[in-house]
Each structure stands twice: as structure tokens, then as C-alpha cells.
Amino acid sequence: MRSLTSLWRSLMLLLALMLAGHALAEVPHRAAKPAYAEEQTILQTEKDSPESGVSSTASGKVHVDRHYLGQYGSTEGTVILQRGGNTWRLLRNGPIAMAAGLLLLVTPLLLLGFYLGVGPARTTEQPAGHRLERFNRWQRWVHWATAYSFLALALTGLIILFGKNVLLPWMGHGIFYWVAMISKVIHNFVGPLFILCSIIMFITFVRNNIFRRWDWQWIKQGGGLVSHKHVPAGYFNAGEKLWFWGGVVLLGLVMSVTGLVLDFVNFGQTRYVQQLANYLHLAGATLYMVAAMGHIYIGTIGTPGAYQAMKDGTVDANWAKAHHELWYDEVTHTTPPTSPVPQRRRRE
């Protein structure tokens, strides 16, 4: 539980930094970091020019803008220097990147510690000898298409955010140029595909992710992850439903909207809007990857037998009875098994 508490505190820290970044970027942007070197360069360049300088209204240009909300309309190209962009750069490459990197490094360590200290979920019963269908082919295709596109976005996103500090020093500029460029292209083109997959996944699985009264018992007992008690659950347990609504739906929506704002920059959104979208995109991506690590852990080594369900579509009957007892009862009462099922007392 201490590891979960630490993870929760880290998530709250990232959220606080994200909100702080938004507050600092609000108008009027008095806390904008100065970019005096750039300003001095502009002034020195135009010093001996006979034409009106950029600081003159006669030039038709705006010298320095602390923020940008579209007050210049379609003439955004006349803004020579946006000081708010310097603030965005410092926040993005500073506290936001640091918090994101910390969370992404600490989470696997916490999961490893949990695995070594508590261990995986246990199934005391021996295999029944026959299997029940859990996911059909369409459901598996949708899941894996979404998962692979997510992994592509996660990997390329990490390269875009941390590549200059982590990869460039040992790759060199020549190789890193191609790695960064290819990552950017993949990220931009796979993003809309991920949105499409997420929508299809929502339509495919939403019916079985509606919360039921018995889910509260699963939440109160923490799914039996620590006690190793098998809490009765339906087709999806409460943990899977929380991942669906919090990860696939909520974080997926944040990532989709902000990603489209950043991906298609020719629909009127301003630099200021894109900076805010970038803050939210980085924060949402970090939380999404952290939650995905937990999902991957529980779906593989954390719950032996769970990965087989999404790989082949079937699970052992006794595994189903132990981990999804309510769904097992429903299936065995309505669908004849492919081979004899050991007799068990029916619930009234």
C-alpha cells in the first residue's frame, strides 16, 4: 500500500505542475520569462536600417508579445517574438519533463517491488481441462490494434520529449536527426489511427464496462491483489472498468483532442492554444503510460492466465471461476461447455 500511496502522490505532483503551468500562462502573462538576447538581436539588426523597425507601428509588425490568444487575428505571422513561448519551453523542458521522467522511471520499480513483495494473483484450483471463450476474434483485433498504436505513440513521444538529452549525446547529430525525424512522422500519422482505434474499442467494450453493485466490493477489497482473495466479478472486474473509463475514455479523450490541435496546425489555433495543448498532452500521456504499465502488469505476470485470454481468446474454466465467478456462472448456465465440466453446486 505504501507503493500505491507514493504513486498517488507522484500523480498529484504532476497534476499540480500542469495546473501551475496553466496559471503561469494565463493572460496577462506578467510572469513570462524574458528573452532579452533575442530582443537585443532584433533591435541591433534593425538599428541602421532606413526602414521602419519592427518596434514601430508603421512596420505593421509586432515586436514582442508576452502571450498569444489571437488578438492579431489572421496576422499572427507579424509577431516577431512571442515571449510566452520562452516560458512554455522552460516549463516543458524543465519541471514538466522532470516530473514525467520521474513517474515513468519510478512506476516500473514500484511494480517490480509489488511483484517481489506481494506476488502475482493465485489460482488454487487445478486446471479444469477445458476452456471457455472469453474474447472473440474481433475483440482481440481491436484490442491489439489499439495497443500497438499506443506503444508506437508512447515510444516516439518519449524520443521527441527526451531524445535531445538521452539519445543525442551518444548517437551524434547525424543519426539522431533521422531518429527524431522518423519518430515525429510516425507520431503524427499514427495519432489519428489511435483515435480511430480508441473509438472502435469504446463501441466494442462499453457494454461490458458498466459498473454494477458488486464492483464496489471488488474496489473495497482492492481486487484481492494483496490478500490474494478472489473477489467475485463479472465479465470485467472493477479494476478493468476503471482502466476503461479512466484510461481508454478520459485520458484517450484528452490525448485525442490535444493531439489533433497539435497535429493539424492550420485550422486557426494560435501558438498560445498550442502551448496549453502541449502541457495537457504531456501530462495526459504520462498518466496514460503510467496507467498502461499497471494494466500490462496485471494482464501478464500479475495475473497468470490473463494474457492467454487476449492472445488466444480462451481461458481455463477454473481460472474463469476463480477470477470472474459471476461471469463464469452466467456462461456455464447458458452455454454448454465443449467438454464435460466438473460438477459444482449451483448458486440459487
Coordinates of C-alpha atoms in Angstrom, one line a residue:
M1 CA 0.0 0.0 0.0
R2 CA 2.9 2.3 0.6
S3 CA 4.0 2.0 -3.1
L4 CA 0.4 2.8 -4.2
T5 CA 0.5 5.9 -1.9
S6 CA 3.8 7.0 -3.3
L7 CA 2.4 6.6 -6.9
W8 CA -0.7 8.6 -6.0
R9 CA 1.4 11.4 -4.5
S10 CA 3.5 11.5 -7.7
L11 CA 0.4 11.7 -9.8
M12 CA -0.8 14.6 -7.7
L13 CA 2.5 16.4 -8.1
L14 CA 2.3 16.1 -11.9
L15 CA -1.2 17.4 -11.9
A16 CA -0.1 20.4 -9.7
L17 CA 2.7 21.2 -12.1
M18 CA 0.3 21.0 -15.0
L19 CA -2.1 23.4 -13.3
A20 CA 0.7 25.7 -12.3
G21 CA 1.9 25.8 -15.9
H22 CA -1.6 26.8 -17.0
A23 CA -1.8 29.5 -14.3
L24 CA 1.6 30.9 -15.4
A25 CA 0.5 31.0 -19.0
E26 CA -2.7 33.0 -18.3
V27 CA -3.3 36.5 -19.6
P28 CA -1.9 38.9 -18.6
H29 CA 1.3 36.9 -18.7
R30 CA 3.4 39.0 -16.3
A31 CA 5.5 36.1 -15.2
A32 CA 6.8 35.4 -18.7
K33 CA 10.5 34.6 -18.8
P34 CA 12.3 37.4 -20.7
A35 CA 14.1 36.6 -23.9
Y36 CA 16.3 39.6 -23.9
A37 CA 19.0 38.0 -26.1
E38 CA 16.5 37.6 -29.0
E39 CA 15.1 41.1 -28.4
Q40 CA 18.5 42.6 -28.5
T41 CA 19.4 40.7 -31.7
I42 CA 16.3 42.2 -33.4
L43 CA 17.0 45.7 -32.2
Q44 CA 20.6 45.6 -33.3
T45 CA 19.7 44.2 -36.7
E46 CA 17.3 47.0 -37.5
K47 CA 19.4 49.7 -35.8
D48 CA 20.9 51.1 -39.0
S49 CA 18.0 50.2 -41.3
P50 CA 16.4 53.1 -43.1
E51 CA 13.0 51.4 -43.0
S52 CA 10.6 51.4 -40.0
G53 CA 11.8 48.9 -37.4
V54 CA 9.7 46.1 -36.1
S55 CA 9.1 48.1 -32.9
S56 CA 7.4 50.8 -34.9
T57 CA 3.7 50.6 -35.7
A58 CA 4.5 51.8 -39.2
S59 CA 6.2 48.5 -39.9
G60 CA 3.0 46.6 -39.5
K61 CA 4.8 44.1 -37.2
V62 CA 4.6 43.3 -33.5
H63 CA 7.9 43.4 -31.7
V64 CA 7.3 41.3 -28.6
D65 CA 4.2 39.5 -27.4
R66 CA 4.0 38.1 -23.9
H67 CA 1.2 35.7 -24.8
Y68 CA -1.0 35.0 -27.8
L69 CA -4.7 34.5 -27.8
G70 CA -5.5 35.5 -31.3
Q71 CA -5.8 39.2 -30.8
Y72 CA -3.9 39.8 -34.0
G73 CA -6.4 37.7 -36.0
S74 CA -5.0 36.2 -39.2
T75 CA -1.8 38.3 -38.9
E76 CA -0.1 36.1 -36.4
G77 CA 2.8 36.0 -38.8
T78 CA 3.6 39.6 -37.9
V79 CA 4.5 38.6 -34.3
I80 CA 8.3 38.5 -34.4
L81 CA 8.9 37.2 -30.9
Q82 CA 6.4 35.6 -28.5
R83 CA 7.9 35.8 -25.1
G84 CA 5.3 33.3 -23.7
G85 CA 7.0 30.7 -25.9
N86 CA 10.1 31.1 -23.8
T87 CA 8.0 30.3 -20.7
W88 CA 6.5 27.3 -22.5
R89 CA 9.9 26.0 -23.4
L90 CA 11.2 26.4 -19.8
L91 CA 8.2 24.7 -18.3
R92 CA 8.1 21.9 -20.9
N93 CA 11.8 21.1 -20.7
G94 CA 12.0 21.8 -17.0
P95 CA 9.5 20.7 -14.3
I96 CA 7.0 19.0 -16.6
A97 CA 9.7 16.8 -18.3
M98 CA 11.3 16.1 -15.0
A99 CA 8.0 15.1 -13.3
A100 CA 7.1 12.9 -16.3
G101 CA 10.5 11.2 -16.4
L102 CA 10.4 10.6 -12.7
L103 CA 7.0 9.0 -12.9
L104 CA 7.9 6.8 -15.9
L105 CA 11.1 5.6 -14.1
V106 CA 9.5 5.1 -10.7
T107 CA 6.4 3.2 -11.8
P108 CA 8.2 0.1 -13.1
L109 CA 10.3 0.0 -10.0
L110 CA 7.1 0.1 -7.8
L111 CA 5.5 -2.7 -9.9
L112 CA 8.7 -4.8 -9.5
G113 CA 8.6 -4.2 -5.8
F114 CA 5.0 -5.1 -5.6
Y115 CA 5.6 -8.3 -7.5
L116 CA 8.5 -9.3 -5.3
G117 CA 6.8 -8.3 -2.1
V118 CA 3.2 -9.4 -2.7
G119 CA 3.5 -11.8 -5.7
P120 CA 1.0 -12.5 -8.5
A121 CA -2.6 -13.5 -8.1
R122 CA -3.0 -17.1 -7.3
T123 CA -5.4 -19.8 -8.5
T124 CA -5.6 -22.6 -6.1
E125 CA -7.7 -24.9 -8.2
Q126 CA -6.1 -27.2 -10.8
P127 CA -6.9 -26.6 -14.5
A128 CA -10.3 -28.0 -15.5
G129 CA -9.1 -29.4 -18.7
H130 CA -11.3 -27.4 -21.0
R131 CA -11.5 -23.8 -21.9
L132 CA -14.2 -21.1 -22.3
E133 CA -14.2 -18.4 -24.9
R134 CA -13.6 -15.0 -23.3
F135 CA -12.8 -12.7 -26.3
N136 CA -13.8 -13.3 -29.9
R137 CA -11.5 -12.6 -32.8
W138 CA -12.9 -9.1 -33.4
Q139 CA -12.4 -8.0 -29.8
R140 CA -8.8 -9.2 -29.9
W141 CA -8.1 -7.4 -33.1
V142 CA -9.5 -4.2 -31.7
H143 CA -7.5 -4.6 -28.5
W144 CA -4.2 -5.3 -30.2
A145 CA -4.6 -2.6 -32.9
T146 CA -5.2 -0.1 -30.1
A147 CA -2.3 -1.5 -28.1
Y148 CA 0.2 -1.4 -30.9
S149 CA -0.7 2.1 -32.0
F150 CA -0.4 3.2 -28.3
L151 CA 3.0 1.7 -28.0
A152 CA 4.2 3.4 -31.2
L153 CA 3.0 6.7 -29.9
A154 CA 4.5 6.2 -26.5
L155 CA 7.9 5.2 -27.9
T156 CA 8.1 8.1 -30.4
G157 CA 6.7 10.5 -27.9
L158 CA 9.4 9.7 -25.4
I159 CA 12.0 10.2 -28.2
I160 CA 10.5 13.6 -29.0
L161 CA 10.5 14.7 -25.4
F162 CA 13.7 13.2 -24.0
G163 CA 15.7 12.5 -27.2
K164 CA 18.0 15.5 -27.1
N165 CA 19.1 14.8 -23.5
V166 CA 19.2 11.0 -23.7
L167 CA 19.9 9.9 -27.2
L168 CA 21.7 12.8 -28.9
P169 CA 24.9 12.7 -26.7
W170 CA 25.8 9.1 -27.7
M171 CA 24.1 8.9 -31.2
G172 CA 25.5 12.1 -32.5
H173 CA 23.7 14.8 -34.6
G174 CA 23.6 12.8 -37.9
I175 CA 22.0 9.6 -36.6
F176 CA 19.7 11.4 -34.1
Y177 CA 18.4 13.7 -36.8
W178 CA 16.9 10.7 -38.6
V179 CA 15.7 9.1 -35.4
A180 CA 13.9 12.2 -34.3
M181 CA 12.5 13.0 -37.8
I182 CA 11.2 9.4 -38.3
S183 CA 9.7 9.5 -34.7
K184 CA 7.9 12.7 -35.5
V185 CA 6.4 11.4 -38.7
I186 CA 5.3 8.2 -37.1
H187 CA 3.8 10.1 -34.1
N188 CA 1.9 12.5 -36.4
F189 CA 0.5 9.7 -38.6
V190 CA -0.3 7.1 -36.0
G191 CA -2.1 9.6 -33.8
P192 CA -5.3 9.7 -35.9
L193 CA -5.1 5.9 -36.2
F194 CA -5.0 5.6 -32.4
I195 CA -8.0 7.9 -32.1
L196 CA -10.0 5.7 -34.6
C197 CA -9.0 2.5 -32.7
S198 CA -10.0 4.1 -29.4
I199 CA -13.4 4.9 -30.7
I200 CA -13.9 1.4 -32.0
M201 CA -12.7 0.0 -28.7
F202 CA -15.2 2.1 -26.8
I203 CA -18.0 0.9 -29.0
T204 CA -16.8 -2.8 -28.7
F205 CA -16.4 -3.0 -25.0
V206 CA -18.6 -0.3 -23.4
R207 CA -21.5 -2.7 -22.8
N208 CA -19.4 -4.9 -20.5
N209 CA -17.8 -2.0 -18.6
I210 CA -20.9 -0.6 -17.0
F211 CA -20.4 -0.5 -13.2
R212 CA -22.6 -2.9 -11.2
R213 CA -23.3 -3.1 -7.5
W214 CA -20.9 -5.9 -6.9
D215 CA -18.0 -3.9 -8.3
W216 CA -17.9 -1.8 -5.0
Q217 CA -17.0 -5.0 -3.1
W218 CA -14.1 -5.5 -5.5
I219 CA -12.9 -2.0 -5.0
K220 CA -13.2 -2.2 -1.2
Q221 CA -11.0 -5.3 -1.2
G222 CA -8.5 -3.9 -3.7
G223 CA -9.4 -6.8 -6.0
G224 CA -7.6 -9.2 -3.7
L225 CA -4.3 -8.1 -5.1
V226 CA -2.7 -8.0 -1.6
S227 CA -4.8 -10.5 0.3
H228 CA -4.9 -13.0 -2.7
K229 CA -8.6 -13.4 -2.1
H230 CA -10.7 -14.0 -5.3
V231 CA -13.4 -11.4 -5.2
P232 CA -16.4 -12.3 -7.3
A233 CA -16.5 -10.3 -10.6
G234 CA -18.4 -10.2 -13.8
Y235 CA -17.1 -10.2 -17.4
F236 CA -14.8 -7.4 -16.4
N237 CA -13.8 -6.6 -12.8
A238 CA -13.9 -3.1 -11.3
G239 CA -10.2 -2.6 -11.9
E240 CA -10.6 -3.3 -15.6
K241 CA -13.6 -0.9 -15.7
L242 CA -11.6 1.8 -14.0
W243 CA -8.9 1.4 -16.7
F244 CA -11.5 1.5 -19.4
W245 CA -13.2 4.7 -18.2
G246 CA -10.2 6.5 -16.8
G247 CA -7.6 5.4 -19.4
V248 CA -9.3 4.5 -22.6
V249 CA -12.1 7.1 -22.4
L250 CA -10.9 10.0 -20.2
L251 CA -7.2 10.1 -21.0
G252 CA -7.9 8.9 -24.5
L253 CA -10.2 11.9 -25.0
V254 CA -7.6 14.3 -23.6
M255 CA -4.9 12.8 -25.8
S256 CA -7.1 12.9 -28.9
V257 CA -8.3 16.5 -28.6
T258 CA -4.9 17.9 -27.7
G259 CA -3.1 15.7 -30.3
L260 CA -5.4 17.0 -33.1
V261 CA -4.8 20.6 -32.0
L262 CA -1.0 20.0 -32.2
D263 CA -1.1 17.7 -35.3
F264 CA -3.2 19.9 -37.6
V265 CA -1.9 23.4 -37.0
N266 CA -3.6 25.1 -40.0
F267 CA -7.2 25.3 -38.5
G268 CA -6.8 28.7 -36.8
Q269 CA -5.5 27.6 -33.4
T270 CA -2.9 30.0 -32.0
R271 CA 0.5 29.5 -30.6
Y272 CA -0.9 30.1 -27.1
V273 CA -3.6 27.5 -27.6
Q274 CA -1.0 25.0 -28.9
Q275 CA 1.2 25.7 -25.8
L276 CA -1.7 24.8 -23.5
A277 CA -2.5 21.8 -25.6
N278 CA 1.1 20.7 -25.3
Y279 CA 1.0 21.0 -21.5
L280 CA -2.1 18.8 -21.4
H281 CA -0.8 16.4 -24.0
L282 CA 2.4 15.7 -22.0
A283 CA 0.6 15.4 -18.7
G284 CA -2.1 13.1 -20.2
A285 CA 0.5 11.0 -22.0
T286 CA 2.5 10.5 -18.8
L287 CA -0.6 9.4 -16.8
Y288 CA -1.7 7.2 -19.7
M289 CA 1.7 5.4 -19.8
V290 CA 1.8 5.0 -16.1
A291 CA -1.7 3.5 -16.0
A292 CA -0.8 1.3 -19.0
M293 CA 2.1 -0.1 -17.1
G294 CA -0.2 -1.2 -14.4
H295 CA -2.6 -2.6 -16.9
I296 CA 0.1 -4.5 -18.6
Y297 CA 1.5 -5.8 -15.3
I298 CA -1.9 -7.1 -14.1
G299 CA -2.7 -8.5 -17.5
T300 CA 0.5 -10.5 -17.7
I301 CA 2.7 -11.6 -14.8
G302 CA 0.4 -10.1 -12.2
T303 CA -2.5 -12.4 -13.1
P304 CA -1.2 -15.6 -14.7
G305 CA -3.6 -16.8 -17.4
A306 CA -5.0 -13.3 -18.2
Y307 CA -2.7 -12.8 -21.2
Q308 CA -3.7 -16.1 -22.7
A309 CA -7.3 -14.8 -22.8
M310 CA -6.4 -11.9 -25.1
K311 CA -3.8 -13.9 -27.1
D312 CA -6.0 -16.9 -27.9
G313 CA -9.4 -15.8 -26.8
T314 CA -10.0 -18.6 -24.3
V315 CA -9.4 -19.2 -20.6
D316 CA -9.4 -22.3 -18.4
A317 CA -12.8 -22.9 -16.8
N318 CA -11.4 -23.0 -13.3
W319 CA -9.4 -19.8 -14.0
A320 CA -12.7 -18.1 -15.0
K321 CA -14.4 -19.4 -11.9
A322 CA -11.7 -18.0 -9.7
H323 CA -11.2 -14.6 -11.3
H324 CA -14.6 -13.8 -12.8
E325 CA -17.0 -16.0 -10.9
L326 CA -20.2 -14.1 -11.8
W327 CA -19.4 -14.3 -15.5
Y328 CA -18.4 -18.0 -15.2
D329 CA -21.8 -18.8 -13.6
E330 CA -23.6 -16.9 -16.4
V331 CA -21.7 -18.7 -19.1
T332 CA -21.9 -22.2 -17.7
H333 CA -25.7 -21.8 -17.0
T334 CA -26.4 -20.7 -20.6
T335 CA -23.7 -22.1 -22.9
P336 CA -22.9 -25.8 -22.9
P337 CA -19.2 -26.4 -22.5
T338 CA -17.1 -28.0 -25.2
S339 CA -16.2 -30.8 -22.9
P340 CA -17.6 -32.1 -19.5
V341 CA -17.4 -29.6 -16.7
P342 CA -16.7 -30.9 -13.1
Q343 CA -19.9 -30.9 -11.2
R344 CA -20.3 -28.0 -8.8
R345 CA -23.1 -26.7 -6.6
R346 CA -25.2 -24.2 -8.5
R347 CA -25.9 -20.8 -6.8
E348 CA -29.5 -20.3 -6.2

